[in-house]
PDB file of N, CA and C in Angstrom:
ATOM      1  N   PRO A   1      92.701  80.800  95.922  1.00  0.00           N
ATOM      2  CA  PRO A   1      92.347  82.389  95.565  1.00  0.00           C
ATOM      3  C   PRO A   1      92.569  83.328  96.839  1.00  0.00           C
ATOM      4  N   PRO A   2      92.327  84.597  96.465  1.00  0.00           N
ATOM      5  CA  PRO A   2      92.547  85.767  97.572  1.00  0.00           C
ATOM      6  C   PRO A   2      91.066  85.560  98.231  1.00  0.00           C
ATOM      7  N   SER A   3      91.458  86.043  99.571  1.00  0.00           N
ATOM      8  CA  SER A   3      89.905  86.178 100.321  1.00  0.00           C
ATOM      9  C   SER A   3      89.544  87.331  99.773  1.00  0.00           C
ATOM     10  N   SER A   4      88.258  87.371 100.420  1.00  0.00           N
ATOM     11  CA  SER A   4      87.248  88.715 100.080  1.00  0.00           C
ATOM     12  C   SER A   4      88.128  89.912 100.772  1.00  0.00           C
ATOM     13  N   GLY A   5      88.523  89.879 101.677  1.00  0.00           N
ATOM     14  CA  GLY A   5      89.219  91.022 102.245  1.00  0.00           C
ATOM     15  C   GLY A   5      90.585  91.387 101.617  1.00  0.00           C
ATOM     16  N   ALA A   6      91.403  90.657 101.129  1.00  0.00           N
ATOM     17  CA  ALA A   6      92.489  90.867 100.463  1.00  0.00           C
ATOM     18  C   ALA A   6      92.120  91.333  98.932  1.00  0.00           C
ATOM     19  N   LEU A   7      90.802  90.845  98.240  1.00  0.00           N
ATOM     20  CA  LEU A   7      90.537  91.537  97.143  1.00  0.00           C
ATOM     21  C   LEU A   7      90.067  92.908  97.125  1.00  0.00           C
ATOM     22  N   ARG A   8      89.231  92.962  98.544  1.00  0.00           N
ATOM     23  CA  ARG A   8      88.774  94.591  98.616  1.00  0.00           C
ATOM     24  C   ARG A   8      89.919  95.754  98.952  1.00  0.00           C
ATOM     25  N   THR A   9      90.852  95.137  99.697  1.00  0.00           N
ATOM     26  CA  THR A   9      92.035  95.750  99.887  1.00  0.00           C
ATOM     27  C   THR A   9      92.719  96.065  98.619  1.00  0.00           C
ATOM     28  N   ALA A  10      93.130  95.115  97.763  1.00  0.00           N
ATOM     29  CA  ALA A  10      93.568  95.263  96.355  1.00  0.00           C
ATOM     30  C   ALA A  10      92.928  96.483  95.574  1.00  0.00           C
ATOM     31  N   TYR A  11      91.033  96.412  95.523  1.00  0.00           N
ATOM     32  CA  TYR A  11      90.486  96.935  94.732  1.00  0.00           C
ATOM     33  C   TYR A  11      90.640  98.544  95.182  1.00  0.00           C
ATOM     34  N   THR A  12      90.277  98.535  96.603  1.00  0.00           N
ATOM     35  CA  THR A  12      90.381  99.808  96.944  1.00  0.00           C
ATOM     36  C   THR A  12      91.968 100.661  96.844  1.00  0.00           C
ATOM     37  N   SER A  13      92.793 100.242  97.001  1.00  0.00           N
ATOM     38  CA  SER A  13      94.212 100.471  96.832  1.00  0.00           C
ATOM     39  C   SER A  13      94.225 101.308  95.221  1.00  0.00           C
ATOM     40  N   ALA A  14      93.401 100.632  94.331  1.00  0.00           N
ATOM     41  CA  ALA A  14      93.690 100.636  92.842  1.00  0.00           C
ATOM     42  C   ALA A  14      92.659 101.590  92.395  1.00  0.00           C
ATOM     43  N   CYS A  15      91.587 101.882  93.183  1.00  0.00           N
ATOM     44  CA  CYS A  15      90.571 102.665  93.102  1.00  0.00           C
ATOM     45  C   CYS A  15      90.337 104.101  92.758  1.00  0.00           C
ATOM     46  N   SER A  16      90.412 104.780  91.854  1.00  0.00           N
ATOM     47  CA  SER A  16      90.752 106.432  91.516  1.00  0.00           C
ATOM     48  C   SER A  16      89.761 107.058  92.199  1.00  0.00           C
ATOM     49  N   THR A  17      88.469 106.297  92.498  1.00  0.00           N
ATOM     50  CA  THR A  17      87.414 106.864  93.216  1.00  0.00           C
ATOM     51  C   THR A  17      87.416 107.585  94.369  1.00  0.00           C
ATOM     52  N   ILE A  18      88.158 106.492  95.145  1.00  0.00           N
ATOM     53  CA  ILE A  18      88.358 106.366  97.052  1.00  0.00           C
ATOM     54  C   ILE A  18      88.826 107.696  97.044  1.00  0.00           C
ATOM     55  N   GLY A  19      88.457 108.653  98.003  1.00  0.00           N
ATOM     56  CA  GLY A  19      89.038 110.144  98.476  1.00  0.00           C
ATOM     57  C   GLY A  19      88.556 110.978  97.731  1.00  0.00           C
ATOM     58  N   ARG A  20      87.886 111.031  96.564  1.00  0.00           N
ATOM     59  CA  ARG A  20      87.219 112.075  95.490  1.00  0.00           C
ATOM     60  C   ARG A  20      85.993 112.208  96.078  1.00  0.00           C
ATOM     61  N   GLU A  21      85.443 113.353  95.710  1.00  0.00           N
ATOM     62  CA  GLU A  21      84.112 113.970  95.505  1.00  0.00           C
ATOM     63  C   GLU A  21      83.320 113.452  94.514  1.00  0.00           C
ATOM     64  N   VAL A  22      82.333 113.164  94.966  1.00  0.00           N
ATOM     65  CA  VAL A  22      81.334 112.566  93.903  1.00  0.00           C
ATOM     66  C   VAL A  22      79.963 112.352  93.749  1.00  0.00           C
ATOM     67  N   ARG A  23      79.365 112.257  92.776  1.00  0.00           N
ATOM     68  CA  ARG A  23      77.851 112.354  93.034  1.00  0.00           C
ATOM     69  C   ARG A  23      77.147 110.765  92.276  1.00  0.00           C
ATOM     70  N   ALA A  24      76.700 110.171  92.982  1.00  0.00           N
ATOM     71  CA  ALA A  24      76.000 109.139  92.698  1.00  0.00           C
ATOM     72  C   ALA A  24      74.681 109.256  92.194  1.00  0.00           C
ATOM     73  N   GLU A  25      74.249 108.997  90.917  1.00  0.00           N
ATOM     74  CA  GLU A  25      72.903 108.977  90.479  1.00  0.00           C
ATOM     75  C   GLU A  25      72.567 107.386  90.596  1.00  0.00           C
ATOM     76  N   LEU A  26      71.262 107.257  91.295  1.00  0.00           N
ATOM     77  CA  LEU A  26      70.820 106.096  91.814  1.00  0.00           C
ATOM     78  C   LEU A  26      69.716 105.711  90.595  1.00  0.00           C
ATOM     79  N   PRO A  27      69.337 104.279  90.577  1.00  0.00           N
ATOM     80  CA  PRO A  27      68.308 103.916  89.857  1.00  0.00           C
ATOM     81  C   PRO A  27      66.922 104.626  90.046  1.00  0.00           C
ATOM     82  N   THR A  28      66.791 105.035  91.325  1.00  0.00           N
ATOM     83  CA  THR A  28      65.589 105.527  91.490  1.00  0.00           C
ATOM     84  C   THR A  28      65.242 106.989  91.041  1.00  0.00           C
ATOM     85  N   GLY A  29      66.395 107.561  90.556  1.00  0.00           N
ATOM     86  CA  GLY A  29      66.377 109.100  90.188  1.00  0.00           C
ATOM     87  C   GLY A  29      67.128 109.911  91.267  1.00  0.00           C
ATOM     88  N   GLU A  30      67.108 109.379  92.308  1.00  0.00           N
ATOM     89  CA  GLU A  30      67.924 110.307  93.665  1.00  0.00           C
ATOM     90  C   GLU A  30      69.337 110.553  93.227  1.00  0.00           C
ATOM     91  N   SER A  31      69.990 111.648  93.340  1.00  0.00           N
ATOM     92  CA  SER A  31      71.472 111.810  93.390  1.00  0.00           C
ATOM     93  C   SER A  31      72.163 111.925  95.025  1.00  0.00           C
ATOM     94  N   VAL A  32      73.064 111.336  94.951  1.00  0.00           N
ATOM     95  CA  VAL A  32      73.611 111.467  96.320  1.00  0.00           C
ATOM     96  C   VAL A  32      75.203 111.994  96.271  1.00  0.00           C
ATOM     97  N   THR A  33      75.586 113.001  96.825  1.00  0.00           N
ATOM     98  CA  THR A  33      76.772 113.742  96.760  1.00  0.00           C
ATOM     99  C   THR A  33      77.699 113.631  97.960  1.00  0.00           C
ATOM    100  N   GLY A  34      79.172 113.554  97.865  1.00  0.00           N
ATOM    101  CA  GLY A  34      79.801 113.003  99.179  1.00  0.00           C
ATOM    102  C   GLY A  34      81.095 112.637  98.812  1.00  0.00           C
ATOM    103  N   ARG A  35      82.057 112.357  99.815  1.00  0.00           N
ATOM    104  CA  ARG A  35      83.375 111.858  99.203  1.00  0.00           C
ATOM    105  C   ARG A  35      83.189 110.334  99.428  1.00  0.00           C
ATOM    106  N   ALA A  36      83.817 109.948  98.763  1.00  0.00           N
ATOM    107  CA  ALA A  36      84.122 108.352  98.401  1.00  0.00           C
ATOM    108  C   ALA A  36      85.066 107.721  99.291  1.00  0.00           C
ATOM    109  N   ASN A  37      84.586 107.267 100.428  1.00  0.00           N
ATOM    110  CA  ASN A  37      85.696 106.729 101.479  1.00  0.00           C
ATOM    111  C   ASN A  37      86.028 105.321 101.501  1.00  0.00           C
ATOM    112  N   ALA A  38      85.396 104.576 101.067  1.00  0.00           N
ATOM    113  CA  ALA A  38      85.792 102.899 101.263  1.00  0.00           C
ATOM    114  C   ALA A  38      84.599 101.945 100.248  1.00  0.00           C
ATOM    115  N   ILE A  39      85.159 101.063 100.276  1.00  0.00           N
ATOM    116  CA  ILE A  39      84.436  99.868  99.550  1.00  0.00           C
ATOM    117  C   ILE A  39      83.996  98.913 100.829  1.00  0.00           C
ATOM    118  N   ASP A  40      82.384  98.528 101.038  1.00  0.00           N
ATOM    119  CA  ASP A  40      82.406  97.880 102.387  1.00  0.00           C
ATOM    120  C   ASP A  40      82.401  96.397 102.119  1.00  0.00           C
ATOM    121  N   SER A  41      82.093  95.700 103.090  1.00  0.00           N
ATOM    122  CA  SER A  41      82.511  94.210 102.996  1.00  0.00           C
ATOM    123  C   SER A  41      81.592  93.553 101.726  1.00  0.00           C
ATOM    124  N   THR A  42      80.493  94.169 101.245  1.00  0.00           N
ATOM    125  CA  THR A  42      79.621  93.550 100.304  1.00  0.00           C
ATOM    126  C   THR A  42      79.889  94.297  98.932  1.00  0.00           C
ATOM    127  N   GLY A  43      80.951  95.188  99.339  1.00  0.00           N
ATOM    128  CA  GLY A  43      81.292  95.579  97.638  1.00  0.00           C
ATOM    129  C   GLY A  43      80.855  96.891  97.265  1.00  0.00           C
ATOM    130  N   ARG A  44      79.960  97.766  98.227  1.00  0.00           N
ATOM    131  CA  ARG A  44      79.436  98.732  97.933  1.00  0.00           C
ATOM    132  C   ARG A  44      80.170  99.941  98.068  1.00  0.00           C
ATOM    133  N   LEU A  45      80.235 101.032  97.517  1.00  0.00           N
ATOM    134  CA  LEU A  45      80.686 102.299  97.706  1.00  0.00           C
ATOM    135  C   LEU A  45      80.365 103.338  98.828  1.00  0.00           C
ATOM    136  N   VAL A  46      81.179 103.680  99.855  1.00  0.00           N
ATOM    137  CA  VAL A  46      80.586 104.382 101.294  1.00  0.00           C
ATOM    138  C   VAL A  46      80.997 105.565 100.758  1.00  0.00           C
ATOM    139  N   LEU A  47      79.914 106.462 100.806  1.00  0.00           N
ATOM    140  CA  LEU A  47      80.070 107.991 100.796  1.00  0.00           C
ATOM    141  C   LEU A  47      79.815 108.514 101.948  1.00  0.00           C
ATOM    142  N   ALA A  48      80.558 109.717 102.171  1.00  0.00           N
ATOM    143  CA  ALA A  48      80.487 110.504 103.603  1.00  0.00           C
ATOM    144  C   ALA A  48      79.877 111.751 103.149  1.00  0.00           C
ATOM    145  N   THR A  49      78.418 111.746 103.420  1.00  0.00           N
ATOM    146  CA  THR A  49      77.690 112.958 103.021  1.00  0.00           C
ATOM    147  C   THR A  49      77.447 113.923 104.356  1.00  0.00           C
ATOM    148  N   THR A  50      76.881 115.191 103.931  1.00  0.00           N
ATOM    149  CA  THR A  50      76.390 115.973 105.198  1.00  0.00           C
ATOM    150  C   THR A  50      75.460 115.096 106.200  1.00  0.00           C
ATOM    151  N   ALA A  51      74.806 114.186 105.653  1.00  0.00           N
ATOM    152  CA  ALA A  51      73.781 113.507 106.542  1.00  0.00           C
ATOM    153  C   ALA A  51      74.513 112.399 107.128  1.00  0.00           C
ATOM    154  N   GLY A  52      75.787 111.949 106.809  1.00  0.00           N
ATOM    155  CA  GLY A  52      76.226 110.603 107.467  1.00  0.00           C
ATOM    156  C   GLY A  52      76.916 109.728 106.464  1.00  0.00           C
ATOM    157  N   GLU A  53      77.327 108.610 106.788  1.00  0.00           N
ATOM    158  CA  GLU A  53      77.752 107.703 105.610  1.00  0.00           C
ATOM    159  C   GLU A  53      76.575 107.025 104.985  1.00  0.00           C
ATOM    160  N   ARG A  54      76.706 107.076 103.808  1.00  0.00           N
ATOM    161  CA  ARG A  54      75.837 106.041 103.020  1.00  0.00           C
ATOM    162  C   ARG A  54      76.449 105.103 102.108  1.00  0.00           C
ATOM    163  N   ALA A  55      75.985 103.971 101.894  1.00  0.00           N
ATOM    164  CA  ALA A  55      76.761 102.924 101.254  1.00  0.00           C
ATOM    165  C   ALA A  55      75.799 102.753  99.856  1.00  0.00           C
ATOM    166  N   ILE A  56      76.397 103.055  98.586  1.00  0.00           N
ATOM    167  CA  ILE A  56      75.664 102.821  97.372  1.00  0.00           C
ATOM    168  C   ILE A  56      76.045 101.193  96.719  1.00  0.00           C
ATOM    169  N   GLY A  57      74.753 100.625  96.240  1.00  0.00           N
ATOM    170  CA  GLY A  57      74.974  99.479  95.482  1.00  0.00           C
ATOM    171  C   GLY A  57      74.924  99.359  94.475  1.00  0.00           C
ATOM    172  N   ALA A  58      74.459 100.360  93.704  1.00  0.00           N
ATOM    173  CA  ALA A  58      74.011 100.620  92.494  1.00  0.00           C
ATOM    174  C   ALA A  58      73.817 101.945  92.058  1.00  0.00           C
ATOM    175  N   GLY A  59      74.411 102.275  90.942  1.00  0.00           N
ATOM    176  CA  GLY A  59      74.091 103.581  90.524  1.00  0.00           C
ATOM    177  C   GLY A  59      75.247 104.121  89.195  1.00  0.00           C
ATOM    178  N   ASP A  60      75.130 105.300  88.861  1.00  0.00           N
ATOM    179  CA  ASP A  60      76.157 105.775  87.983  1.00  0.00           C
ATOM    180  C   ASP A  60      76.994 106.900  89.109  1.00  0.00           C
ATOM    181  N   VAL A  61      78.327 106.809  88.958  1.00  0.00           N
ATOM    182  CA  VAL A  61      79.395 107.400  89.568  1.00  0.00           C
ATOM    183  C   VAL A  61      79.771 108.419  88.975  1.00  0.00           C
ATOM    184  N   VAL A  62      79.619 109.750  89.277  1.00  0.00           N
ATOM    185  CA  VAL A  62      80.359 110.700  88.637  1.00  0.00           C
ATOM    186  C   VAL A  62      81.573 111.688  89.339  1.00  0.00           C
ATOM    187  N   HIS A  63      82.709 111.802  89.113  1.00  0.00           N
ATOM    188  CA  HIS A  63      83.619 112.596  89.702  1.00  0.00           C
ATOM    189  C   HIS A  63      83.483 114.037  89.522  1.00  0.00           C
ATOM    190  N   ILE A  64      83.248 114.791  90.785  1.00  0.00           N
ATOM    191  CA  ILE A  64      83.191 116.030  90.571  1.00  0.00           C
ATOM    192  C   ILE A  64      84.278 117.096  90.643  1.00  0.00           C
ATOM    193  N   ARG A  65      84.490 117.692  89.703  1.00  0.00           N
ATOM    194  CA  ARG A  65      85.739 118.648  89.612  1.00  0.00           C
ATOM    195  C   ARG A  65      85.344 119.699  90.586  1.00  0.00           C
ATOM    196  N   PRO A  66      86.690 120.275  91.109  1.00  0.00           N
ATOM    197  CA  PRO A  66      86.787 121.365  92.247  1.00  0.00           C
ATOM    198  C   PRO A  66      85.933 122.566  91.484  1.00  0.00           C
ATOM    199  N   GLY A  67      84.734 122.983  92.162  1.00  0.00           N
ATOM    200  CA  GLY A  67      84.389 124.235  91.689  1.00  0.00           C
ATOM    201  C   GLY A  67      82.984 123.773  91.102  1.00  0.00           C
ATOM    202  N   GLU A  68      82.849 122.677  90.891  1.00  0.00           N
ATOM    203  CA  GLU A  68      81.233 122.426  90.480  1.00  0.00           C
ATOM    204  C   GLU A  68      80.089 122.155  91.183  1.00  0.00           C
TER     205      GLU A  68
END
């Protein structure tokens, strides 16, 4: 079977969210907006926000269209 690193690399290259501006709506009701930069070693989506990087483990991710 593939290693977790190989799986993460394959997933990241196929993921249309990486590199896009997104809004993550978290189970707590909080929303986090930023650029989806990576998938970390535990499978969380890493967002670059104005406050720094933030790893998102659960929530609804919405792609933001330019101008929204």
